[in-house]
């Protein structure tokens, strides 16, 4: 019996060894005969010569669909036209910025402000640079589901919010109306706004974008009142056209002191951030990043391909690029 | 812990007499009943005093801290992080230690990745194609386990392919393999040491508690700072969470080896090394394999978390699907994780049984089983040959290298899974909101709010005194000393009030978990059929990433504390139910028989015999339930749970909140350790069973 | 010098003033006369220490079966573990074949354990994952014996203990008695000078236990090893022991042969202990004879003083005359009549005359 057990161990070792030996000799017979396979990852692209120029192009992917649309398009163009080896890394914003310093990330393709990170990595450490605007206009504000805007037309004026505060009461808002915020990563002045506009509301954190979207989706479906923080461009708006509540209009400098903010959010010009080393490297991808710019509609279209048509990000990007050769040509020119 | 082993080691010879007879049990129940009543009365007194004092003092000394305010501790933690950030390119620790670790781990995990998941540099396919992987795993499972788990492996792996998730599944497998391998390489020796050496055991236990309860969100970003973005960080993240089980269980296994056998070996003049190799390791093999099993499960649970720092595999599919609120896709990926987990779990369990039984149990088996055992070797030989051929094929033909999956084809099972999950969630979300909102409002206003008000708005010192008094009543010094330390440190984190809010939710969630645990546990413990049906569901619920059920929970209960509690209950209840069911099951059949013979009704049997005798299991279930609920605090933060969960998420997403997030993570650990020590001490004192 | 050397060659094991104290500052207890004088209970109250073995002194002669007997908690198992240093004694000396065991280093100690003494355990302590033959060979294996050699030796011993045919079984396939035979075989396999038995048969049922006791007696006759045997069963002690040491609360109460214990208990504790023993099976005529009186008939049967009482009953009663007890030189040393015989059989009378006899008679 002991013999049997020994035999078992021996055979286990042997089978592991076989696996390793086989893996070690790396015969590429599949590669020789199976050229027909289309699914081979693009990374190993057959035209190796072109790849040398661009090399590896590391795109950080932040976890929202609009961002992924940008990355899908830029990535596809870099791969197809510049023969780059595109590596996409799924990262939270802050970790992505950390990557500029270590060279693990070349570019962040849609940046929403983040003054703290700008200060640290662009101003202080000087490892990242602003690579220009994406052309997308970010809008942040308070929104209600469309059925409410229809039923209570005057709700879109902030002055009437206190009138409706009772509607927005929840178990979480402690007897006041609820303003549902998202993830703590979002740029938000909401607590100051509630205080400074004397609103009978309380800011409640839903904790994540997913929870926020789900809450709005249910609110529209079940005709439940909901007031919450939201933003454009966002794919969800093509599913449910949330209506923005007009806070006191933004004027230059009205948000200078975060504690005293009493005006709407400024319009955000979303930009690209890139590693300084990468921008200085002369890689053709750096030029592509600098030139890349498109509109909210463009991004929303790609986002729709992903969310509604259920294309993979890569396929969605490919589709848009093939449909818009002129815009792409402009990115590659100059 | 060390003192507890002495009495158990001794009772082997003498007390065989009275355990089966009903009288001692009856006595035990009565005695314990009386003692519990007085304990309960004491607890009630403390609570009443607390509430009265609260009514007079509420709102004072509550140590509040606004969401964006920071204490000096939080600032100094931020500074520490910045120091690391500034020095990671120059400090020798980084250049020669962390970077080396990183290189090794990257190479190791890259090797596994190239073997099964991603093509090596310049190649077109991974070294083993899908057919090779399926054949090899099936063969190994049959070899080390048995034919049944072999078949399960075969079906499971092919199912992953048909879900359209072959590559991410293999990535998950590769990273898990790397992390588990390192966990074992470190964990088993440490476990052996802890098994031998009480002092080391005491030293390492809080550290392990820390590793298991510290929310990964807290160390995710710093790890990426230390070890870079990529495989190494993913492996280490997984390692932190997954190594403790194998360390604990190895130590436990070593400790519980029959003392006489160890003495026998020593008395024959064996060196410690010989005793370890010849006696301790072989005799604790089953427990160690169980530890390996737990480590694998824990590693799989980290897959979704690691995806936040680019950890490869199914976690990415889950996270991506959530950004588009695509429940079907998230569920499909979650299901793949469940399938992987079940295959690995059953295989390692079968290995444990085989290693324990060896081949000598065959004498007790049926002739048929013996014949199968006889044919095992030749069959395995044939299997090995087939495996070799399959491996060769998978390296030669594209069709066997790349899983032949066509999206939307007849065999696209993923499509059916997605659609099914989507329509179920839609139906649930559309049908139940009225009901679910009623429930949510009722529980929130009726239970959570009052409890939270008491904890949140009592002066901190009043709450502390009350908690310490309860700890004293329930567990004397053993509970009170850790509670003092933990409460003190909680004040120090600057997050006292958030901690109390989280504590309130935690207690409510644990209460619900225990209601489910005892209710369903009794049912499962008494009915084999219920057990057979429910257990797989529980297994799945335990492994399914909580991210997957986040959307329906929020849809039903709106973002808020109740949603957080529901998510925690879904996650923690399976463990509690299983432990309770096993506890009920192990109640001696003779005792139950005696009770029935005495004319007890079913409910009397349950209440007067089975539950009291399963007290150790129920207390263990409460303890584990608490810990599991606490480990969901951060997840709860993602669905509106607020308080510490929110602080941790904030620390992960906003640079200047890092220190606060870390402090919040610490506060969660402290809550966990405090609740664990108090419940353990309480079970030791109050729940000591009349075995 | 010569005196000591002689004693060392005479006894295999020689224990002097052995203490084992558990607890904080344990080593202070034996050194302090006040503390050493306290009872076990008082010592716990005073210092928190438990004295498991208190000031024990004895010698074991070559080939002797020395039994240590006591109730649970009397310290007998701790004593045995001290002898092999599985537990380190707190103070005292232990000589083994002229060597101070307490002075040897770990390496030498292992050497001793591998070659000189081996142990049989109450709960067997077998390795469940190894076959019988591998269990028996374990001691040889850790010594580094070749596989062929240890298998050969193991098979010999297996035959010796009557387990032939079971060598390929696993322990859990055997009955308790057979498992203990494996334990015995494992201990014998290394051919030790001394065998230590730690309540080896207390986990077995009575019939098996008797078998195993006979087995030990048989083995003792065949291999003639010195044995130290721990038990809580007096009849086992009387059956196996050449000499018996009775322990209570860690201290030795009395050391002597079986008939000495029964015939001359050192105190009430021992007396209590031996009360239910069938005295006629333990006592010899020496313990009950009375001095010859004038007028005693001198034609009764002649018996030796070492004849057991129950063996003499028939002869004495049949003769209707008191038996004459002669020593080896045929001198009349006493008489045993009906009265004395009945006194033992009905156990009404303690053997008053004997209680003054010295109890530490070395054989």
Short mmCIF file of N, CA, C and O in Angstrom, two decimals, chain B residues 24-38 686 688:
data_model
loop_
_atom_site.label_atom_id
_atom_site.label_comp_id
_atom_site.label_asym_id
_atom_site.label_seq_id
_atom_site.Cartn_x
_atom_site.Cartn_y
_atom_site.Cartn_z
N UNK B 24 -27.81 12.56 32.80
CA UNK B 24 -26.83 13.64 32.90
C UNK B 24 -27.18 14.82 32.00
O UNK B 24 -26.94 15.96 32.36
N UNK B 25 -27.76 14.53 30.85
CA UNK B 25 -28.13 15.60 29.94
C UNK B 25 -29.16 16.50 30.60
O UNK B 25 -29.05 17.72 30.61
N UNK B 26 -30.17 15.84 31.17
CA UNK B 26 -31.24 16.58 31.83
C UNK B 26 -30.64 17.51 32.89
O UNK B 26 -30.94 18.70 32.93
N UNK B 27 -29.74 16.93 33.70
CA UNK B 27 -29.11 17.73 34.74
C UNK B 27 -28.38 18.90 34.12
O UNK B 27 -28.54 20.05 34.52
N UNK B 28 -27.62 18.59 33.06
CA UNK B 28 -26.85 19.65 32.40
C UNK B 28 -27.73 20.79 31.97
O UNK B 28 -27.43 21.96 32.20
N UNK B 29 -28.86 20.47 31.38
CA UNK B 29 -29.75 21.51 30.87
C UNK B 29 -30.25 22.38 32.00
O UNK B 29 -30.21 23.60 31.93
N UNK B 30 -30.68 21.71 33.07
CA UNK B 30 -31.23 22.47 34.18
C UNK B 30 -30.18 23.40 34.76
O UNK B 30 -30.39 24.61 34.90
N UNK B 31 -29.01 22.85 35.02
CA UNK B 31 -27.97 23.66 35.62
C UNK B 31 -27.64 24.85 34.73
O UNK B 31 -27.60 25.99 35.17
N UNK B 32 -27.48 24.56 33.45
CA UNK B 32 -27.11 25.66 32.57
C UNK B 32 -28.24 26.67 32.46
O UNK B 32 -28.02 27.85 32.37
N UNK B 33 -29.45 26.17 32.45
CA UNK B 33 -30.60 27.06 32.36
C UNK B 33 -30.59 28.06 33.51
O UNK B 33 -30.74 29.25 33.30
N UNK B 34 -30.33 27.57 34.68
CA UNK B 34 -30.35 28.45 35.83
C UNK B 34 -29.24 29.49 35.72
O UNK B 34 -29.44 30.67 35.92
N UNK B 35 -28.06 29.02 35.34
CA UNK B 35 -26.93 29.93 35.27
C UNK B 35 -27.17 30.98 34.20
O UNK B 35 -26.88 32.14 34.37
N UNK B 36 -27.75 30.54 33.07
CA UNK B 36 -27.96 31.48 31.99
C UNK B 36 -28.96 32.56 32.40
O UNK B 36 -28.84 33.70 32.05
N UNK B 37 -29.95 32.14 33.17
CA UNK B 37 -30.95 33.10 33.61
C UNK B 37 -30.27 34.23 34.38
O UNK B 37 -30.49 35.40 34.11
N UNK B 38 -29.38 33.87 35.30
CA UNK B 38 -28.76 34.92 36.07
C UNK B 38 -27.88 35.78 35.16
O UNK B 38 -27.86 36.99 35.30
N UNK B 686 -20.24 30.59 29.44
CA UNK B 686 -21.67 30.35 29.54
C UNK B 686 -22.06 29.09 28.79
O UNK B 686 -22.85 28.29 29.26
N UNK B 688 -20.48 26.40 27.99
CA UNK B 688 -19.74 25.14 28.08
C UNK B 688 -20.72 23.98 28.11
O UNK B 688 -21.57 23.87 28.96
#
